[in-house]
XYZ file of C-alpha atoms in Angstrom:
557
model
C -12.042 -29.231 -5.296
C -8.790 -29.314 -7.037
C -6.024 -30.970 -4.296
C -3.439 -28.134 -5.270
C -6.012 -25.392 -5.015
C -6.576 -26.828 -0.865
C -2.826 -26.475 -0.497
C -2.448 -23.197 -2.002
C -5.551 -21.829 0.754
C -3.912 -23.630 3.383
C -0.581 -21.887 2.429
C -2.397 -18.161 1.691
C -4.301 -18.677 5.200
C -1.178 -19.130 7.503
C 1.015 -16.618 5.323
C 3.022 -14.318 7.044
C 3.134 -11.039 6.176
C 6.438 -10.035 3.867
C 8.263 -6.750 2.772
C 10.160 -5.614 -0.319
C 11.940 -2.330 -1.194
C 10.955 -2.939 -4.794
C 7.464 -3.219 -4.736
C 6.335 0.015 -6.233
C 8.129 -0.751 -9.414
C 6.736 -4.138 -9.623
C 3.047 -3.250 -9.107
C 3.778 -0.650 -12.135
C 5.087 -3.073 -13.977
C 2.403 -5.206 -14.094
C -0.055 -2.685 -13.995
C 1.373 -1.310 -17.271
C 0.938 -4.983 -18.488
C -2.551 -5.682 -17.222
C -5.030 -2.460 -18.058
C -7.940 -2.458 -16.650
C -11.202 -2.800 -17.975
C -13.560 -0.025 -18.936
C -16.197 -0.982 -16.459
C -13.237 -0.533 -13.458
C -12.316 2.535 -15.064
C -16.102 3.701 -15.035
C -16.704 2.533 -11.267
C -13.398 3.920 -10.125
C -13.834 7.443 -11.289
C -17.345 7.514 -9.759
C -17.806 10.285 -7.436
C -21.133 9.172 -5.585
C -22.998 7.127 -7.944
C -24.163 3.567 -7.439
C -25.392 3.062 -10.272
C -26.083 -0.301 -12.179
C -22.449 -2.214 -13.219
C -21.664 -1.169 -16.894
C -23.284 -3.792 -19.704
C -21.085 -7.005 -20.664
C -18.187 -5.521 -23.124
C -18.474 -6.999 -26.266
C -16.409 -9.465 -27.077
C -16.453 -11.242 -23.916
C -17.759 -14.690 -23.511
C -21.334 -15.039 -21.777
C -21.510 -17.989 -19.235
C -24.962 -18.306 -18.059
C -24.714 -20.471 -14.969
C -27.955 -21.639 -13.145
C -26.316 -24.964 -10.496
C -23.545 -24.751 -8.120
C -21.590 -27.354 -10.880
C -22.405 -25.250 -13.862
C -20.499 -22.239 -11.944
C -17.596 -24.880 -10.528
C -17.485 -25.860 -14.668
C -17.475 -22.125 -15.827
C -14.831 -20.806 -13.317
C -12.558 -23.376 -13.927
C -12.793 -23.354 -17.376
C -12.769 -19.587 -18.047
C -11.070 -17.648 -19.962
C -9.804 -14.086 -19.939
C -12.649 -11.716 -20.824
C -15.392 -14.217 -20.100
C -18.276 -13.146 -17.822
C -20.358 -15.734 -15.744
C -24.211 -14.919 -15.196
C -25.635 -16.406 -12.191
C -29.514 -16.801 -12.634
C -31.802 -16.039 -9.400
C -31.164 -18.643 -6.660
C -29.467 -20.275 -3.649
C -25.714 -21.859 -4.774
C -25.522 -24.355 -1.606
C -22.125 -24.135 -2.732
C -20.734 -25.692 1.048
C -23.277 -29.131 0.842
C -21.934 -29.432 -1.987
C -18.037 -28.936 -1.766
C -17.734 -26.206 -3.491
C -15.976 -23.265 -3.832
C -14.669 -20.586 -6.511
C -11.044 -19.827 -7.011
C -10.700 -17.441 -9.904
C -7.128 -17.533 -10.959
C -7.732 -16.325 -14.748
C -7.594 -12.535 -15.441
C -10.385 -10.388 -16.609
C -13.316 -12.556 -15.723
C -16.837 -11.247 -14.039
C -18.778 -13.267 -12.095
C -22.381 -11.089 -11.803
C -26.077 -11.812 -11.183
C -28.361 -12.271 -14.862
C -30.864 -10.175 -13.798
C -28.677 -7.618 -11.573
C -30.860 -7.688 -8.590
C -28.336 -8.963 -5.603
C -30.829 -10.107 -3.614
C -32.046 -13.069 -5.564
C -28.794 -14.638 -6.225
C -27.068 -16.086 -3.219
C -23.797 -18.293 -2.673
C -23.970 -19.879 0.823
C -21.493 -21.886 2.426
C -23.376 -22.451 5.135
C -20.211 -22.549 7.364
C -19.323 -25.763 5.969
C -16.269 -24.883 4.090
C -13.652 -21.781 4.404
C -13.476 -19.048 2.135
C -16.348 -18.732 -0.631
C -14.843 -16.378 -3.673
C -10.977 -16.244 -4.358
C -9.622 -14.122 -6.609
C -5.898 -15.149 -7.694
C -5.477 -12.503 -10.589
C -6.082 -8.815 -12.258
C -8.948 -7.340 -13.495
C -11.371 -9.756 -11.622
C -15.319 -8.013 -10.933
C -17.681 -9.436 -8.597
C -20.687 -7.784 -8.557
C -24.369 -7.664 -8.034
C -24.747 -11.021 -5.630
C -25.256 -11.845 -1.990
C -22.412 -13.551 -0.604
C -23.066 -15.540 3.176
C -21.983 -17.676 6.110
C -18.408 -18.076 4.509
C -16.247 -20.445 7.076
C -14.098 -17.552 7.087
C -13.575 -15.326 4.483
C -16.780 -14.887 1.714
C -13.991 -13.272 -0.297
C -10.283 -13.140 -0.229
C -7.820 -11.027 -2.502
C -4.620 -12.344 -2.835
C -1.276 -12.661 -5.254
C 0.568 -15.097 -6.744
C 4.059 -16.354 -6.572
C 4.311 -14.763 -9.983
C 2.541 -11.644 -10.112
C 0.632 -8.779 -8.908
C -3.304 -9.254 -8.111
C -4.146 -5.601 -9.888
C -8.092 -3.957 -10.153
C -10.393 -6.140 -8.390
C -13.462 -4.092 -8.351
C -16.452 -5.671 -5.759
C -19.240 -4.024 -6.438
C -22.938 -4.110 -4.822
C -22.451 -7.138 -3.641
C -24.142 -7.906 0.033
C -21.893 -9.822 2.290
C -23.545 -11.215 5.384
C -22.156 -13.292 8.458
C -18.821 -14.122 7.664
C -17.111 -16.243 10.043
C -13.731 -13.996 9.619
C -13.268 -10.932 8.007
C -16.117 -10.225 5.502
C -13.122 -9.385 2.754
C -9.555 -10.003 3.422
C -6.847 -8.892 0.663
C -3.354 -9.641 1.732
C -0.410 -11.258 -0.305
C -0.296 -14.943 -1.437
C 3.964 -14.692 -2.062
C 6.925 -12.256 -0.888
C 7.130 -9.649 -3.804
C 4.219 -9.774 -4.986
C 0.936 -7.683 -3.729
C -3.271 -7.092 -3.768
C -3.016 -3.319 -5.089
C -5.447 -0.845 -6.725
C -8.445 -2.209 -6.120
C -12.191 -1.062 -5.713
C -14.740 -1.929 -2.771
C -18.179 0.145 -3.623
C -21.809 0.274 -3.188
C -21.895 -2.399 -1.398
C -23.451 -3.832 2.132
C -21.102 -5.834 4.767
C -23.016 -7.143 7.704
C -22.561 -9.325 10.423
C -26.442 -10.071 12.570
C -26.984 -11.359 15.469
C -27.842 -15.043 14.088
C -24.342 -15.021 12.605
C -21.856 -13.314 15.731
C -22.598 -16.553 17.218
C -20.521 -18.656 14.772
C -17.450 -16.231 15.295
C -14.712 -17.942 17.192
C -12.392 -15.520 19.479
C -13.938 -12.927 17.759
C -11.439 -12.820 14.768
C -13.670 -10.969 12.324
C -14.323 -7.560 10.815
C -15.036 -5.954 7.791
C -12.841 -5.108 5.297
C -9.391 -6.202 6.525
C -6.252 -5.240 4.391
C -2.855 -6.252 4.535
C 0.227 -4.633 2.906
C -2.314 -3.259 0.010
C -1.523 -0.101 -2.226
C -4.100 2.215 -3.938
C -7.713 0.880 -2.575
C -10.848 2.408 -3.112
C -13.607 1.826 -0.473
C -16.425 3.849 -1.076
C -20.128 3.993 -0.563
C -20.707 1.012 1.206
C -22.783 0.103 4.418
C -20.410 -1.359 7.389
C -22.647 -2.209 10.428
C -22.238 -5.184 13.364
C -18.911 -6.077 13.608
C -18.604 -6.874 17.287
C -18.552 -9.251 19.763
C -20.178 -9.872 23.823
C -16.678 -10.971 24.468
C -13.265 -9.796 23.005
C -12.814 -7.154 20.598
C -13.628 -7.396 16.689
C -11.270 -5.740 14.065
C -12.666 -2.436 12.434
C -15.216 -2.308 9.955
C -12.591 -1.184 7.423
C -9.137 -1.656 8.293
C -5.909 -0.970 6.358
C -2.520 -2.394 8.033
C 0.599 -4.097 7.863
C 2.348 -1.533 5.255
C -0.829 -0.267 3.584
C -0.539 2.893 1.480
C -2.887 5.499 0.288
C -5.938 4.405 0.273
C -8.911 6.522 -0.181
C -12.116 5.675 2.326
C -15.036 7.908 1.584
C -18.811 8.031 2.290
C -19.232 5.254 3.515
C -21.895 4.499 6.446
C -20.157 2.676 9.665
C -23.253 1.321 12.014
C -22.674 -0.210 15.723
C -18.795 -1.575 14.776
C -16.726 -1.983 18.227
C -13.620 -0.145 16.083
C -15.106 1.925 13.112
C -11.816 2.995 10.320
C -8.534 1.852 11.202
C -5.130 2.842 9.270
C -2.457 0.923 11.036
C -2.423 -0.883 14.432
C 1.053 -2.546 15.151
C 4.249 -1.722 16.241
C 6.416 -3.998 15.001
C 6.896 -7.035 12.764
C 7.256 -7.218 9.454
C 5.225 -5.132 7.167
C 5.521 -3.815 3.272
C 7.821 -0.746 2.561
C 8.615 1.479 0.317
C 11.785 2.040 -2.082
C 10.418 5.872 -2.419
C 10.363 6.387 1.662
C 6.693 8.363 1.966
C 7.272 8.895 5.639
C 11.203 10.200 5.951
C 10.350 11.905 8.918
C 9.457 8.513 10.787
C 12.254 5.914 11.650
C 11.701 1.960 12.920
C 8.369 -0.004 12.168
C 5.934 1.821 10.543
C 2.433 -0.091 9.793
C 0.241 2.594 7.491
C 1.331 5.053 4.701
C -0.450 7.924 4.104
C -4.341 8.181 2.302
C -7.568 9.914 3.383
C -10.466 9.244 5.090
C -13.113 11.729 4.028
C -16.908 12.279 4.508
C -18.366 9.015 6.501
C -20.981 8.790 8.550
C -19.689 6.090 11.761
C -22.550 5.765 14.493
C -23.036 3.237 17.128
C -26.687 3.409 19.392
C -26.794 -0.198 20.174
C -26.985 -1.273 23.750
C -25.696 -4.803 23.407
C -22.554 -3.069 21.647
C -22.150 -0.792 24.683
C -22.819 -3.557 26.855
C -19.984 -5.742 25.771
C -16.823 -6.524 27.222
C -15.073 -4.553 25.234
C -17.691 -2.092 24.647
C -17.593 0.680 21.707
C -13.864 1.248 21.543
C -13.916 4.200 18.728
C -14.329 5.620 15.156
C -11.555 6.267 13.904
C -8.551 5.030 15.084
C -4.489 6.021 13.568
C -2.166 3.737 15.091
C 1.452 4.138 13.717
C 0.276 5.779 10.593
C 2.153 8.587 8.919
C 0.737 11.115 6.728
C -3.007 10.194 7.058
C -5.428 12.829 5.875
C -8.731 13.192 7.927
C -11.472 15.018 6.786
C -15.269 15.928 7.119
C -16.326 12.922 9.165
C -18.897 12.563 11.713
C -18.568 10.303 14.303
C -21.705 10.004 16.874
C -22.472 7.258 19.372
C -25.607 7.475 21.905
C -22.946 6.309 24.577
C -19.122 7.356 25.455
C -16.531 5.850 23.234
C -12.874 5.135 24.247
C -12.571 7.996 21.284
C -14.284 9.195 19.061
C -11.290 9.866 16.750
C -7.728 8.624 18.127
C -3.957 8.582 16.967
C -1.341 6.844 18.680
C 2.021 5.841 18.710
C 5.223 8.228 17.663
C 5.039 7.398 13.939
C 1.820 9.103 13.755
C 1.017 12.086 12.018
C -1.871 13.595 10.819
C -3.910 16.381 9.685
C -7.265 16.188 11.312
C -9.548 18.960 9.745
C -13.496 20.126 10.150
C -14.461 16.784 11.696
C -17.837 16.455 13.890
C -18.034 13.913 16.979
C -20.168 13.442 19.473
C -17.740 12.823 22.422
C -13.541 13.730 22.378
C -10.679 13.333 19.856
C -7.646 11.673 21.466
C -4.003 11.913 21.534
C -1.732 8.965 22.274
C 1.477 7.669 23.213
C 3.260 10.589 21.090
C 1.627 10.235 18.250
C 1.025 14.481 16.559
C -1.602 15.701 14.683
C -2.940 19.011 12.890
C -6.205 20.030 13.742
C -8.340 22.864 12.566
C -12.144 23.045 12.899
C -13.347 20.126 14.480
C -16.306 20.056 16.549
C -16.307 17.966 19.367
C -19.189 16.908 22.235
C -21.429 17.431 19.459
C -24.972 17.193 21.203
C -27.469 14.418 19.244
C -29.462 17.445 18.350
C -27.931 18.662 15.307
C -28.915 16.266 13.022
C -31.472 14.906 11.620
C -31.999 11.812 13.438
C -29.223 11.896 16.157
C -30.201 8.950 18.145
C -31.316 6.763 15.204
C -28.155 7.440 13.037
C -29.236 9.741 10.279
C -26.562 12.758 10.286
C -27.252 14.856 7.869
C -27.194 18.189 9.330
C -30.516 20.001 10.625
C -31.129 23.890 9.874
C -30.988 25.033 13.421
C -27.084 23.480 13.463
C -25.847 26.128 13.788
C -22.464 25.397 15.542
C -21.313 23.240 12.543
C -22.606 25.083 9.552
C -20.571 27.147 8.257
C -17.978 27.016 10.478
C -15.514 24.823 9.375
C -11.930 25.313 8.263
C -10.924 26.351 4.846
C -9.298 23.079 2.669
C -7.063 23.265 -0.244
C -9.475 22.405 -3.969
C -9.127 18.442 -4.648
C -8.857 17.420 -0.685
C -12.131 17.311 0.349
C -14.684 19.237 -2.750
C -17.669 17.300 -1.513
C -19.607 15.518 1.093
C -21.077 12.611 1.491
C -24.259 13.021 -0.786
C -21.935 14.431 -3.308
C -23.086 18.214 -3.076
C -20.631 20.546 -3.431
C -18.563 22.256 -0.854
C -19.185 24.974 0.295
C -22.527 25.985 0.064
C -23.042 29.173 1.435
C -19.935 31.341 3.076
C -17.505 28.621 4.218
C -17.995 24.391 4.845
C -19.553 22.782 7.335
C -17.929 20.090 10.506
C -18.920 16.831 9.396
C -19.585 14.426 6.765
C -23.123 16.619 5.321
C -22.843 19.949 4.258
C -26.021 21.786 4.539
C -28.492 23.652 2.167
C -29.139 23.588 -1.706
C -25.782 22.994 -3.689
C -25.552 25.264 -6.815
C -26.084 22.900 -9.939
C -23.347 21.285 -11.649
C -21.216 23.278 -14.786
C -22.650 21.794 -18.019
C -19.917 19.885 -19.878
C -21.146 19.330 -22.916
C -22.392 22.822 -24.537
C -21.958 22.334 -28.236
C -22.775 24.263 -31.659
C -24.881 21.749 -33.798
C -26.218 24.265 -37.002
C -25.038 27.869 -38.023
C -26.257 29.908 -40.707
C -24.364 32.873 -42.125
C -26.278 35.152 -43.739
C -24.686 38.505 -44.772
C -23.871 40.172 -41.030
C -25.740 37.933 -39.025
C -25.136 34.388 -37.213
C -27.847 31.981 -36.624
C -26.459 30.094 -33.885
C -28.142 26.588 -32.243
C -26.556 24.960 -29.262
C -27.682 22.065 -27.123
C -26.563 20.899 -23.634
C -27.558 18.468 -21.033
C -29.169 21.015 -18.581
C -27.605 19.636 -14.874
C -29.956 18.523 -11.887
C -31.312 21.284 -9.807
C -30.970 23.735 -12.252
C -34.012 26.302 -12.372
C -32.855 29.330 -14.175
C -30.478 29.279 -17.682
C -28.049 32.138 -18.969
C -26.315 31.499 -22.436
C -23.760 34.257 -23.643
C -21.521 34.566 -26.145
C -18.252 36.968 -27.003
C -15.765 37.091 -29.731
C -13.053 36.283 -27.373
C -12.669 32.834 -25.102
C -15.348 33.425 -21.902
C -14.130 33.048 -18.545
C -15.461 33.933 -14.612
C -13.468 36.937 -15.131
C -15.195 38.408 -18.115
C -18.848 36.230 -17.836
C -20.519 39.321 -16.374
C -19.401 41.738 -19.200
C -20.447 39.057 -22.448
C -23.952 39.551 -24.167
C -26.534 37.268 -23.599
C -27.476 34.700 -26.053
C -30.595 33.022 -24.241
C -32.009 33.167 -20.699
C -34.828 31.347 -19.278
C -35.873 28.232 -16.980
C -34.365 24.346 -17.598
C -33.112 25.100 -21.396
C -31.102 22.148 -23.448
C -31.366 23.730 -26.403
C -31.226 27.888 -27.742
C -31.476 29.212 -31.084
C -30.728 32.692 -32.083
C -28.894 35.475 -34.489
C -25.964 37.269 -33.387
C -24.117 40.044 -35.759
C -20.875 38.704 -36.882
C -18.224 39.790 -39.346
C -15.896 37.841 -38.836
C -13.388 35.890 -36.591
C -14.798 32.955 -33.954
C -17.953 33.412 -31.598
C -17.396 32.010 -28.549
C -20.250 30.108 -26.375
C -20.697 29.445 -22.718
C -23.290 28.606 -19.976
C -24.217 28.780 -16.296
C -26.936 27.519 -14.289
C -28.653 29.081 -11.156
C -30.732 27.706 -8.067
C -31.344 28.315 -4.644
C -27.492 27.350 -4.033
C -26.120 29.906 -6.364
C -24.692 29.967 -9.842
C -22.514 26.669 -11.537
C -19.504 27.216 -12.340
C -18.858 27.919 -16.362
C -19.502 25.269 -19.018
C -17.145 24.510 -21.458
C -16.713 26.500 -23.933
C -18.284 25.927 -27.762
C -17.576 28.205 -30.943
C -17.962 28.704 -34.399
C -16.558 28.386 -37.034
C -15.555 24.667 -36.100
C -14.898 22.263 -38.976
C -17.208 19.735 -37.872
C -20.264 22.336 -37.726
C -19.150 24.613 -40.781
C -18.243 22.170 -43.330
C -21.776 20.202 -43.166
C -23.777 22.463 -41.621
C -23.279 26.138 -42.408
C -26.279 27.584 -44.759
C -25.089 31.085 -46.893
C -28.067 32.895 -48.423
């Protein structure tokens, strides 16, 4: 190990946290410098998929690694745009000294054969953290990552710059001995922003809560961060027989809109946090997001949509500190809350608190099993949550599966309406609503109409005196079971879909030929799909004449 890298983790480790007016423009700045990479882009604008990490992009160098000194070699030596393949194995990277600082931007460090299970760094508590990641556009993905001395991976800036885009991605973290993954700043001015945290599984067992000293651990634990994604992960064990762990995700210290969707919380003492502290020194914000609250404030704003946060375990309720809560908004202004369930087998603290004056939220159509509590002065806004929920509406209420059963009734359907964008989904990704209005909690019942087709094109036409031969192919979406093409010779909209001809009906269709009369002007082309759930909403639209169909591809008899 390099003797200036052990004095820059010393330095990062006792940091203390630092503020700057500026720091909006500077994260811009460097953003604007430092694009990220298509793959982030891809992952980022996921709405519920986990699906595999997008190929290598070409150009980058390949580093296949096999040996704890062949990955040393390749991180230290990399390049930007290089990506390291780990082949299947055990990296004893602690017996053997070793750990990996990535301070060069746009380098992936991902299993070879993409299966996380079969490639493993272990420090074996023998060392302190086992991944850093010193600069933009960094991508871990597709590994197991355990028994880190403290942190199996750290996020942090630089003296000179922003740490922009790190995406983490299925990666399985298991018994840390701190936080799982910390992101904080390395140097005043400069900050961890805009990063990704998906599809991923952060544990700590039994074997491991045992190497946890004053119980200083937790999940995801973020420090004057802007712009974080954390979805679709599994959060589970994060607390102690004596003294009281940190949440399973937790966003702090001058955080700012992060989003924190369906993602599944399992026997944590403290489920979501946004903010905890009441004073001391924490990032602001040249732009003031908050002008209504004065002093110390420790969160800014973001939403916490659609998760599923249980806790059953005995041993958690047994502790000293016992199951403390779900979701807890401590000095945090402008926090949106939405479509969560929160469900323990035992009495919380709460299920769902906010404290302190600063505090304000909107707390809207969430489902808990015990009591939502104010605190200390803190205000909220609360339509249609459900609270005492019994165990009996869901599927598995005891075992921690809450997806909604049929006979539920006093959640389905009767949640309050939400502005289009907050909260359009739930945590399976199905639409909401389906049926008359949403439903409390994370799942929303029933069937979901299929998705609009987005890619209805024209691909041949033939003119022939009066009449229009017409193809068109689509990608037909999932669920669909019934097809209705129609055309007009004016743009189709919802408005006018009911009074335009049909073109083709029938089951799952990708594909419909047929003549139309036409004299002249443009034919326009649309489609909806129907289910048990109800129609999809309209596809784009295609027409003719388009140059790219009726230059090559027109036919006149």
């Amino acid at each position: 190990m390099k003797t200036w890298r052990i004095a820059m983790l010393v330095a990062l480790l006792f940091l203390p946290a630092t503020a700057t007016a500026n720091a909006a423009a500077t994260a811009t700045a460097t953003a604007t410098a430092s694009p990220p990479s298509p793959a982030f882009v891809e992952i980022a604008r996921a709405s519920t998929e986990c699906a595999p990490l997008p190929p290598t992009p070409a150009g980058d160098t390949i580093v296949n690694v096999s040996t704890e000194a062949q990955l040393w070699d390749a991180v230290n030596a990399a390049q930007p745009h290089t990506t390291i393949l780990l082949a299947d194995g055990t990296y004893n990277l602690g017996a053997n000294g070793h750990y990996v600082w990535i301070d060069t931007p746009y380098v992936t460090i991902r299993s070879a054969g993409g299966g996380r299970e079969a490639v493993i760094l272990d420090d074996n508590y023998s060392g302190t953290e086992i991944i850093t990641i010193a600069a933009s556009n960094v991508t871990i993905a597709g590994i197991t990552i355990k028994r880190a001395g403290t942190h199996p991976i750290h996020v942090v800036s630089t003296e000179t710059a922003d740490t922009l885009n790190t995406l983490i991605y299925n990666v399985h973290i298991t018994d840390p001995g701190e936080q799982a993954i910390k992101v904080n700043p390395g140097s005043a001015g400069h900050y961890p922003d805009s990063g990704v945290i998906a599809c991923s599984t952060i544990e700590l067992t039994d074997a491991g809560r045992s190497h946890v000293s004053d119980c200083y651990t937790g999940g995801i634990d973020m420090h004057q961060a802007r712009d974080w994604v954390v979805r679709d992960n599994l959060i589970e064990g994060f607390w102690c027989s004596v003294g009281l762990s940190e949440h399973g995700i937790h966003f702090w210290r001058g955080c700012r809109d992060p989003i924190v969707e369906r993602n599944v919380l399992r026997n944590n003492a403290r489920g979501i946090g946004f903010g905890m502290a009441t004073d001391g020194t924490a990032r602001t914000y040249a732009d003031d997001p908050c002008p209504a609250a004065s002093g110390y404030i420790d969160h800014y704003g973001g939403v916490i949509r659609n998760n599923f946060i249980f806790a059953n375990r005995a041993e958690l309720f047994a502790s000293a500190d016992g199951y403390d809560n779900g979701i807890s908004l401590w000095n945090a202004c402008e926090v949106k809350t939405y479509h969560n369930s929160v469900i323990s087998t035992q009495a919380p603290f709460s299920s769902i608190e906010w404290r302190y004056p600063n505090t304000s939220v909107d707390l809207v159509n969430n489902l808990v099993s015990h009591n939502l509590r104010e605190r200390d002065g803190a205000t909220a806004v609360q339509a249609g949550n459900l609270t005492n929920a019994p165990l009996t509406l869901f599927v598995d209420g005891s075992g921690g599966d809450l997806h909604l059963l049929p006979t539920a009734a006093a959640a389905i359907d009767q949640g309050a309406a939400l502005s289009a964008g907050l909260c359009d989904d739930d945590i399976d990704g199905d639409a909401r609503p389906i049926g008359p209005a949403r439903d409390i909690g994370a799942d929303e019942y029933g069937i979901p109409a299929p998705a609009a087709v987005r890619d209805l094109r024209v691909t041949q036409a033939t003119l022939a005196s009066s009449d229009l031969t017409i193809t068109l192919r689509w990608t037909p979406p999932a669920g669909a079971v019934t097809t209705t093409v129609r055309y007009a010779a004016q743009p189709i909209t919802a408005a006018n879909w009911d009074a335009a001809p049909d073109f083709a009906t029938g089951g799952v269709l990708d594909t419909a030929t047929h003549t139309i009369p036409y004299d002249s002007g443009t034919r326009y082309f649309a489609v909806k799909t129907h289910n048990e759930g109800g129609w999809s909403a309209l596809s784009n639209l295609a027409f003719w004449p388009h140059y790219d169909v009726y230059l090559p591809l027109v036919l006149r008899r």
